[in-house]
């Protein structure tokens, strides 16, 4: 089985940096994804990690440590539009290796 | 239009009625998925499909039925709706392979009264 933990809520100030952590337990790790979901909308893809290290994509970066079962999403130069939920999702090798298990999501509020 | 579309966007139905949620994708993605999203539970997998005529249960399949006679369509049917099935339902597709995530449809907000 799988277990994924994220903080429920976080608050940060416009222009600041925020780090959203995700810890997971899985029997057959096959990649970790981060999604952004604005209220009332569908999740959209942000980043993908399968090897240890940092992946940078503009203002967003994602880090993975497979040995620690740990990932974080780093958001720089926060903007008001970054207020959303951020979902950590782990892909497992079972069942065609395509299924994701999603964490509960972290709701980020960016304040002026 | 290319993409993944769900219909209807909103649906209110009565307890005990059968209701079908539609999902259509134009990319010929092999994999399709149905999730439900509820406060306190996040996204939970109901059913998934690896190809036409291949479907399998996810975490919460009870009360739901799926079919996939064509690659592009993956309807989800609630055979006899219950109030506990009030939720937001998301369909997603993926071409498969490492590095490919899901692309989600816009969701269907279902209320069972």
PDB file of C-alpha atoms in Angstrom:
ATOM      1  CA  UNK A   1       0.000   0.000   0.000  1.00  0.00           C
ATOM      2  CA  UNK A   2       0.905   3.650  -0.085  1.00  0.00           C
ATOM      3  CA  UNK A   3       0.760   6.502   2.388  1.00  0.00           C
ATOM      4  CA  UNK A   4       1.360  10.139   1.491  1.00  0.00           C
ATOM      5  CA  UNK A   5       1.501  13.053   3.919  1.00  0.00           C
ATOM      6  CA  UNK A   6       1.451  16.779   3.281  1.00  0.00           C
ATOM      7  CA  UNK A   7       0.696  19.753   5.520  1.00  0.00           C
ATOM      8  CA  UNK A   8      -2.951  20.723   5.284  1.00  0.00           C
ATOM      9  CA  UNK A   9      -2.536  24.465   4.968  1.00  0.00           C
ATOM     10  CA  UNK A  10       0.226  27.029   4.556  1.00  0.00           C
ATOM     11  CA  UNK A  11       0.262  30.811   4.356  1.00  0.00           C
ATOM     12  CA  UNK A  12       2.927  32.995   2.793  1.00  0.00           C
ATOM     13  CA  UNK A  13       3.400  36.570   1.646  1.00  0.00           C
ATOM     14  CA  UNK A  14       3.538  37.815  -1.930  1.00  0.00           C
ATOM     15  CA  UNK A  15       7.125  37.868  -3.183  1.00  0.00           C
ATOM     16  CA  UNK A  16       8.321  35.336  -0.606  1.00  0.00           C
ATOM     17  CA  UNK A  17       9.531  31.730  -0.982  1.00  0.00           C
ATOM     18  CA  UNK A  18       7.557  28.764   0.321  1.00  0.00           C
ATOM     19  CA  UNK A  19       8.442  25.083   0.587  1.00  0.00           C
ATOM     20  CA  UNK A  20       5.704  22.438   0.601  1.00  0.00           C
ATOM     21  CA  UNK A  21       6.829  19.073   1.910  1.00  0.00           C
ATOM     22  CA  UNK A  22       5.595  15.619   0.998  1.00  0.00           C
ATOM     23  CA  UNK A  23       6.535  12.322   2.620  1.00  0.00           C
ATOM     24  CA  UNK A  24       5.509   8.999   1.192  1.00  0.00           C
ATOM     25  CA  UNK A  25       5.726   5.267   1.709  1.00  0.00           C
ATOM     26  CA  UNK A  26       5.382   2.958  -1.264  1.00  0.00           C
ATOM     27  CA  UNK A  27       6.385  -0.570  -2.184  1.00  0.00           C
ATOM     28  CA  UNK A  28       7.288   0.119  -5.816  1.00  0.00           C
ATOM     29  CA  UNK A  29       8.208   3.775  -6.360  1.00  0.00           C
ATOM     30  CA  UNK A  30       7.977   4.803  -9.988  1.00  0.00           C
ATOM     31  CA  UNK A  31       7.956   8.594  -9.925  1.00  0.00           C
ATOM     32  CA  UNK A  32       6.583  11.555  -8.008  1.00  0.00           C
ATOM     33  CA  UNK A  33       4.475  14.326  -9.488  1.00  0.00           C
ATOM     34  CA  UNK A  34       3.274  17.667  -8.202  1.00  0.00           C
ATOM     35  CA  UNK A  35      -0.017  19.150  -9.343  1.00  0.00           C
ATOM     36  CA  UNK A  36      -1.582  22.548  -8.782  1.00  0.00           C
ATOM     37  CA  UNK A  37      -5.322  22.840  -8.293  1.00  0.00           C
ATOM     38  CA  UNK A  38      -7.148  26.134  -8.091  1.00  0.00           C
ATOM     39  CA  UNK A  39     -10.499  26.120  -6.308  1.00  0.00           C
ATOM     40  CA  UNK A  40     -13.235  24.670  -8.495  1.00  0.00           C
ATOM     41  CA  UNK A  41     -10.825  23.610 -11.212  1.00  0.00           C
ATOM     42  CA  UNK A  42      -9.024  20.462 -12.330  1.00  0.00           C
ATOM     43  CA  UNK A  43      -5.475  19.657 -11.183  1.00  0.00           C
ATOM     44  CA  UNK A  44      -2.746  20.675 -13.603  1.00  0.00           C
ATOM     45  CA  UNK A  45       0.743  19.182 -13.898  1.00  0.00           C
ATOM     46  CA  UNK A  46       3.638  21.089 -12.332  1.00  0.00           C
ATOM     47  CA  UNK A  47       6.643  18.806 -12.045  1.00  0.00           C
ATOM     48  CA  UNK A  48       8.002  15.274 -12.178  1.00  0.00           C
ATOM     49  CA  UNK A  49      10.846  13.607 -10.277  1.00  0.00           C
ATOM     50  CA  UNK A  50      12.006  10.039 -10.593  1.00  0.00           C
ATOM     51  CA  UNK A  51      15.700  10.411  -9.672  1.00  0.00           C
ATOM     52  CA  UNK A  52      17.117  12.072  -6.578  1.00  0.00           C
ATOM     53  CA  UNK A  53      17.805  15.752  -6.826  1.00  0.00           C
ATOM     54  CA  UNK A  54      16.309  19.054  -7.787  1.00  0.00           C
ATOM     55  CA  UNK A  55      14.270  19.788 -10.908  1.00  0.00           C
ATOM     56  CA  UNK A  56      13.845  23.476 -11.683  1.00  0.00           C
ATOM     57  CA  UNK A  57      11.155  24.943 -13.864  1.00  0.00           C
ATOM     58  CA  UNK A  58      10.939  28.708 -13.712  1.00  0.00           C
ATOM     59  CA  UNK A  59       9.667  29.870 -10.331  1.00  0.00           C
ATOM     60  CA  UNK A  60       8.882  26.290  -9.300  1.00  0.00           C
ATOM     61  CA  UNK A  61      11.382  23.626  -8.256  1.00  0.00           C
ATOM     62  CA  UNK A  62      10.823  20.112  -6.959  1.00  0.00           C
ATOM     63  CA  UNK A  63      13.217  17.952  -4.970  1.00  0.00           C
ATOM     64  CA  UNK A  64      13.238  14.210  -4.384  1.00  0.00           C
ATOM     65  CA  UNK A  65      15.063  11.916  -1.973  1.00  0.00           C
ATOM     66  CA  UNK A  66      14.032   8.326  -2.640  1.00  0.00           C
ATOM     67  CA  UNK A  67      15.954   6.920   0.313  1.00  0.00           C
ATOM     68  CA  UNK A  68      14.072   9.229   2.685  1.00  0.00           C
ATOM     69  CA  UNK A  69      10.695   8.984   0.934  1.00  0.00           C
ATOM     70  CA  UNK A  70      10.643  12.759   0.790  1.00  0.00           C
ATOM     71  CA  UNK A  71       9.913  15.465  -1.729  1.00  0.00           C
ATOM     72  CA  UNK A  72       9.326  19.174  -1.619  1.00  0.00           C
ATOM     73  CA  UNK A  73       7.927  21.777  -3.960  1.00  0.00           C
ATOM     74  CA  UNK A  74       9.617  25.156  -3.779  1.00  0.00           C
ATOM     75  CA  UNK A  75       7.759  28.216  -5.015  1.00  0.00           C
ATOM     76  CA  UNK A  76       9.773  31.418  -5.432  1.00  0.00           C
ATOM     77  CA  UNK A  77       8.643  35.017  -5.920  1.00  0.00           C
ATOM     78  CA  UNK A  78       5.153  34.147  -4.820  1.00  0.00           C
ATOM     79  CA  UNK A  79       2.280  35.746  -6.660  1.00  0.00           C
ATOM     80  CA  UNK A  80      -1.360  36.034  -5.645  1.00  0.00           C
ATOM     81  CA  UNK A  81      -2.291  33.605  -8.421  1.00  0.00           C
ATOM     82  CA  UNK A  82      -0.225  30.917  -6.669  1.00  0.00           C
ATOM     83  CA  UNK A  83      -2.977  30.628  -4.064  1.00  0.00           C
ATOM     84  CA  UNK A  84      -4.155  27.073  -4.733  1.00  0.00           C
ATOM     85  CA  UNK A  85      -3.919  23.523  -3.471  1.00  0.00           C
ATOM     86  CA  UNK A  86      -0.744  21.608  -4.264  1.00  0.00           C
ATOM     87  CA  UNK A  87      -1.063  17.856  -4.629  1.00  0.00           C
ATOM     88  CA  UNK A  88       1.784  15.407  -4.253  1.00  0.00           C
ATOM     89  CA  UNK A  89       1.199  12.180  -6.216  1.00  0.00           C
ATOM     90  CA  UNK A  90       3.268   9.004  -6.203  1.00  0.00           C
ATOM     91  CA  UNK A  91       3.239   6.501  -9.022  1.00  0.00           C
ATOM     92  CA  UNK A  92       3.593   2.852  -8.165  1.00  0.00           C
ATOM     93  CA  UNK A  93       4.878   0.016 -10.347  1.00  0.00           C
ATOM     94  CA  UNK A  94       1.836  -2.128  -9.595  1.00  0.00           C
ATOM     95  CA  UNK A  95      -1.175  -2.234 -11.890  1.00  0.00           C
ATOM     96  CA  UNK A  96       0.492  -1.299 -15.178  1.00  0.00           C
ATOM     97  CA  UNK A  97       2.706   1.190 -13.328  1.00  0.00           C
ATOM     98  CA  UNK A  98       0.461   4.082 -14.327  1.00  0.00           C
ATOM     99  CA  UNK A  99      -1.702   4.651 -11.278  1.00  0.00           C
ATOM    100  CA  UNK A 100      -1.074   7.569  -9.013  1.00  0.00           C
ATOM    101  CA  UNK A 101      -1.894   7.808  -5.362  1.00  0.00           C
ATOM    102  CA  UNK A 102      -2.520  11.407  -4.394  1.00  0.00           C
ATOM    103  CA  UNK A 103      -1.734  13.046  -1.111  1.00  0.00           C
ATOM    104  CA  UNK A 104      -4.431  15.085   0.644  1.00  0.00           C
ATOM    105  CA  UNK A 105      -3.109  18.335  -0.803  1.00  0.00           C
ATOM    106  CA  UNK A 106      -1.708  21.477   0.775  1.00  0.00           C
ATOM    107  CA  UNK A 107      -3.815  24.620   0.510  1.00  0.00           C
ATOM    108  CA  UNK A 108      -1.531  27.610   0.047  1.00  0.00           C
ATOM    109  CA  UNK A 109      -2.803  31.111   0.698  1.00  0.00           C
ATOM    110  CA  UNK A 110      -0.682  33.969  -0.611  1.00  0.00           C
ATOM    111  CA  UNK A 111      -1.306  37.237   1.217  1.00  0.00           C
ATOM    112  CA  UNK A 112      -0.514  40.725  -0.100  1.00  0.00           C
TER     113      UNK A 112
ATOM    114  CA  UNK B   1     -11.439  20.447 -30.019  1.00  0.00           C
ATOM    115  CA  UNK B   2      -8.469  18.435 -28.817  1.00  0.00           C
ATOM    116  CA  UNK B   3      -8.348  17.522 -25.182  1.00  0.00           C
ATOM    117  CA  UNK B   4     -10.293  15.696 -22.544  1.00  0.00           C
ATOM    118  CA  UNK B   5     -13.883  16.653 -21.901  1.00  0.00           C
ATOM    119  CA  UNK B   6     -16.339  15.608 -19.242  1.00  0.00           C
ATOM    120  CA  UNK B   7     -20.081  15.937 -19.269  1.00  0.00           C
ATOM    121  CA  UNK B   8     -22.187  17.085 -17.622  1.00  0.00           C
ATOM    122  CA  UNK B   9     -20.344  19.730 -15.550  1.00  0.00           C
ATOM    123  CA  UNK B  10     -23.062  19.684 -12.914  1.00  0.00           C
ATOM    124  CA  UNK B  11     -25.654  17.050 -12.112  1.00  0.00           C
ATOM    125  CA  UNK B  12     -28.303  16.682  -9.440  1.00  0.00           C
ATOM    126  CA  UNK B  13     -29.935  13.278  -9.142  1.00  0.00           C
ATOM    127  CA  UNK B  14     -32.133  11.445  -6.701  1.00  0.00           C
ATOM    128  CA  UNK B  15     -31.143   8.535  -4.501  1.00  0.00           C
ATOM    129  CA  UNK B  16     -31.603   5.235  -6.307  1.00  0.00           C
ATOM    130  CA  UNK B  17     -31.392   6.593  -9.833  1.00  0.00           C
ATOM    131  CA  UNK B  18     -28.827   5.488 -12.358  1.00  0.00           C
ATOM    132  CA  UNK B  19     -26.556   8.206 -13.676  1.00  0.00           C
ATOM    133  CA  UNK B  20     -23.724   8.126 -16.204  1.00  0.00           C
ATOM    134  CA  UNK B  21     -20.830  10.543 -16.327  1.00  0.00           C
ATOM    135  CA  UNK B  22     -19.138  10.871 -19.680  1.00  0.00           C
ATOM    136  CA  UNK B  23     -15.456  11.278 -20.478  1.00  0.00           C
ATOM    137  CA  UNK B  24     -13.986  11.743 -23.957  1.00  0.00           C
ATOM    138  CA  UNK B  25     -10.372  12.316 -24.991  1.00  0.00           C
ATOM    139  CA  UNK B  26      -9.009  13.091 -28.441  1.00  0.00           C
ATOM    140  CA  UNK B  27      -5.344  12.146 -27.960  1.00  0.00           C
ATOM    141  CA  UNK B  28      -5.775   8.356 -28.266  1.00  0.00           C
ATOM    142  CA  UNK B  29      -4.163   8.001 -24.847  1.00  0.00           C
ATOM    143  CA  UNK B  30      -4.020   4.382 -23.733  1.00  0.00           C
ATOM    144  CA  UNK B  31      -4.738   5.007 -20.070  1.00  0.00           C
ATOM    145  CA  UNK B  32      -7.857   6.548 -18.613  1.00  0.00           C
ATOM    146  CA  UNK B  33      -8.876   7.019 -15.015  1.00  0.00           C
ATOM    147  CA  UNK B  34     -11.810   8.057 -12.861  1.00  0.00           C
ATOM    148  CA  UNK B  35     -11.189   9.786  -9.531  1.00  0.00           C
ATOM    149  CA  UNK B  36     -13.496  11.285  -6.982  1.00  0.00           C
ATOM    150  CA  UNK B  37     -12.455  14.218  -4.833  1.00  0.00           C
ATOM    151  CA  UNK B  38     -13.927  14.826  -1.419  1.00  0.00           C
ATOM    152  CA  UNK B  39     -12.931  17.139   1.403  1.00  0.00           C
ATOM    153  CA  UNK B  40     -10.697  15.297   3.800  1.00  0.00           C
ATOM    154  CA  UNK B  41      -9.938  12.482   1.384  1.00  0.00           C
ATOM    155  CA  UNK B  42      -8.282  14.102  -1.591  1.00  0.00           C
ATOM    156  CA  UNK B  43      -8.386  12.342  -4.939  1.00  0.00           C
ATOM    157  CA  UNK B  44      -9.269   8.652  -4.788  1.00  0.00           C
ATOM    158  CA  UNK B  45      -9.125   6.260  -7.726  1.00  0.00           C
ATOM    159  CA  UNK B  46     -12.415   4.585  -8.656  1.00  0.00           C
ATOM    160  CA  UNK B  47     -11.559   2.688 -11.845  1.00  0.00           C
ATOM    161  CA  UNK B  48      -8.910   2.778 -14.494  1.00  0.00           C
ATOM    162  CA  UNK B  49      -8.346   1.395 -17.960  1.00  0.00           C
ATOM    163  CA  UNK B  50      -5.115   0.464 -19.714  1.00  0.00           C
ATOM    164  CA  UNK B  51      -6.721   0.133 -23.167  1.00  0.00           C
ATOM    165  CA  UNK B  52     -10.042  -0.506 -24.847  1.00  0.00           C
ATOM    166  CA  UNK B  53     -11.849  -3.421 -23.194  1.00  0.00           C
ATOM    167  CA  UNK B  54      -9.343  -3.504 -20.291  1.00  0.00           C
ATOM    168  CA  UNK B  55     -10.592  -2.033 -17.035  1.00  0.00           C
ATOM    169  CA  UNK B  56      -9.748  -2.600 -13.405  1.00  0.00           C
ATOM    170  CA  UNK B  57     -10.836  -1.498  -9.960  1.00  0.00           C
ATOM    171  CA  UNK B  58      -9.158   1.242  -8.007  1.00  0.00           C
ATOM    172  CA  UNK B  59      -9.388   2.141  -4.344  1.00  0.00           C
ATOM    173  CA  UNK B  60     -13.138   2.884  -4.123  1.00  0.00           C
ATOM    174  CA  UNK B  61     -15.017   0.955  -6.873  1.00  0.00           C
ATOM    175  CA  UNK B  62     -18.157  -0.102  -4.995  1.00  0.00           C
ATOM    176  CA  UNK B  63     -21.358   1.249  -6.539  1.00  0.00           C
ATOM    177  CA  UNK B  64     -19.686   2.193  -9.825  1.00  0.00           C
ATOM    178  CA  UNK B  65     -19.431   0.532 -13.222  1.00  0.00           C
ATOM    179  CA  UNK B  66     -17.210   1.458 -16.157  1.00  0.00           C
ATOM    180  CA  UNK B  67     -16.800   0.382 -19.746  1.00  0.00           C
ATOM    181  CA  UNK B  68     -14.352   1.194 -22.494  1.00  0.00           C
ATOM    182  CA  UNK B  69     -15.495  -0.094 -25.842  1.00  0.00           C
ATOM    183  CA  UNK B  70     -13.581   2.671 -27.668  1.00  0.00           C
ATOM    184  CA  UNK B  71     -10.196   4.138 -26.779  1.00  0.00           C
ATOM    185  CA  UNK B  72     -11.536   7.678 -26.615  1.00  0.00           C
ATOM    186  CA  UNK B  73     -14.493   7.125 -24.273  1.00  0.00           C
ATOM    187  CA  UNK B  74     -14.580   6.014 -20.655  1.00  0.00           C
ATOM    188  CA  UNK B  75     -18.035   6.464 -19.110  1.00  0.00           C
ATOM    189  CA  UNK B  76     -18.652   6.016 -15.392  1.00  0.00           C
ATOM    190  CA  UNK B  77     -22.066   4.765 -14.265  1.00  0.00           C
ATOM    191  CA  UNK B  78     -23.528   4.947 -10.798  1.00  0.00           C
ATOM    192  CA  UNK B  79     -25.984   2.063 -10.864  1.00  0.00           C
ATOM    193  CA  UNK B  80     -28.117   3.227  -7.941  1.00  0.00           C
ATOM    194  CA  UNK B  81     -26.930   6.579  -6.643  1.00  0.00           C
ATOM    195  CA  UNK B  82     -26.481   7.131  -2.917  1.00  0.00           C
ATOM    196  CA  UNK B  83     -25.878  10.344  -0.976  1.00  0.00           C
ATOM    197  CA  UNK B  84     -22.355   9.164  -0.167  1.00  0.00           C
ATOM    198  CA  UNK B  85     -21.594   9.412  -3.876  1.00  0.00           C
ATOM    199  CA  UNK B  86     -22.075  13.172  -3.815  1.00  0.00           C
ATOM    200  CA  UNK B  87     -18.654  14.346  -4.932  1.00  0.00           C
ATOM    201  CA  UNK B  88     -16.603  15.954  -7.662  1.00  0.00           C
ATOM    202  CA  UNK B  89     -15.601  13.399 -10.268  1.00  0.00           C
ATOM    203  CA  UNK B  90     -12.500  13.823 -12.417  1.00  0.00           C
ATOM    204  CA  UNK B  91     -11.612  11.842 -15.479  1.00  0.00           C
ATOM    205  CA  UNK B  92      -7.959  11.762 -16.536  1.00  0.00           C
ATOM    206  CA  UNK B  93      -5.907  10.286 -19.342  1.00  0.00           C
ATOM    207  CA  UNK B  94      -2.256   9.481 -19.923  1.00  0.00           C
ATOM    208  CA  UNK B  95      -0.253   8.088 -22.832  1.00  0.00           C
ATOM    209  CA  UNK B  96       1.676   5.934 -20.372  1.00  0.00           C
ATOM    210  CA  UNK B  97       5.417   5.737 -20.021  1.00  0.00           C
ATOM    211  CA  UNK B  98       7.863   7.314 -17.625  1.00  0.00           C
ATOM    212  CA  UNK B  99       7.525  11.029 -17.102  1.00  0.00           C
ATOM    213  CA  UNK B 100       3.977  11.274 -18.351  1.00  0.00           C
ATOM    214  CA  UNK B 101       1.489  12.517 -15.824  1.00  0.00           C
ATOM    215  CA  UNK B 102      -2.228  12.789 -16.105  1.00  0.00           C
ATOM    216  CA  UNK B 103      -4.260  15.351 -17.960  1.00  0.00           C
ATOM    217  CA  UNK B 104      -7.524  15.914 -16.151  1.00  0.00           C
ATOM    218  CA  UNK B 105     -10.924  16.822 -17.455  1.00  0.00           C
ATOM    219  CA  UNK B 106     -12.766  19.787 -15.952  1.00  0.00           C
ATOM    220  CA  UNK B 107     -14.714  17.617 -13.550  1.00  0.00           C
ATOM    221  CA  UNK B 108     -18.355  16.801 -12.876  1.00  0.00           C
ATOM    222  CA  UNK B 109     -19.939  18.026  -9.671  1.00  0.00           C
ATOM    223  CA  UNK B 110     -22.546  15.427  -8.725  1.00  0.00           C
ATOM    224  CA  UNK B 111     -25.108  15.943  -5.994  1.00  0.00           C
ATOM    225  CA  UNK B 112     -27.312  13.055  -4.893  1.00  0.00           C
ATOM    226  CA  UNK B 113     -30.405  14.180  -2.990  1.00  0.00           C
TER     227      UNK B 113
END
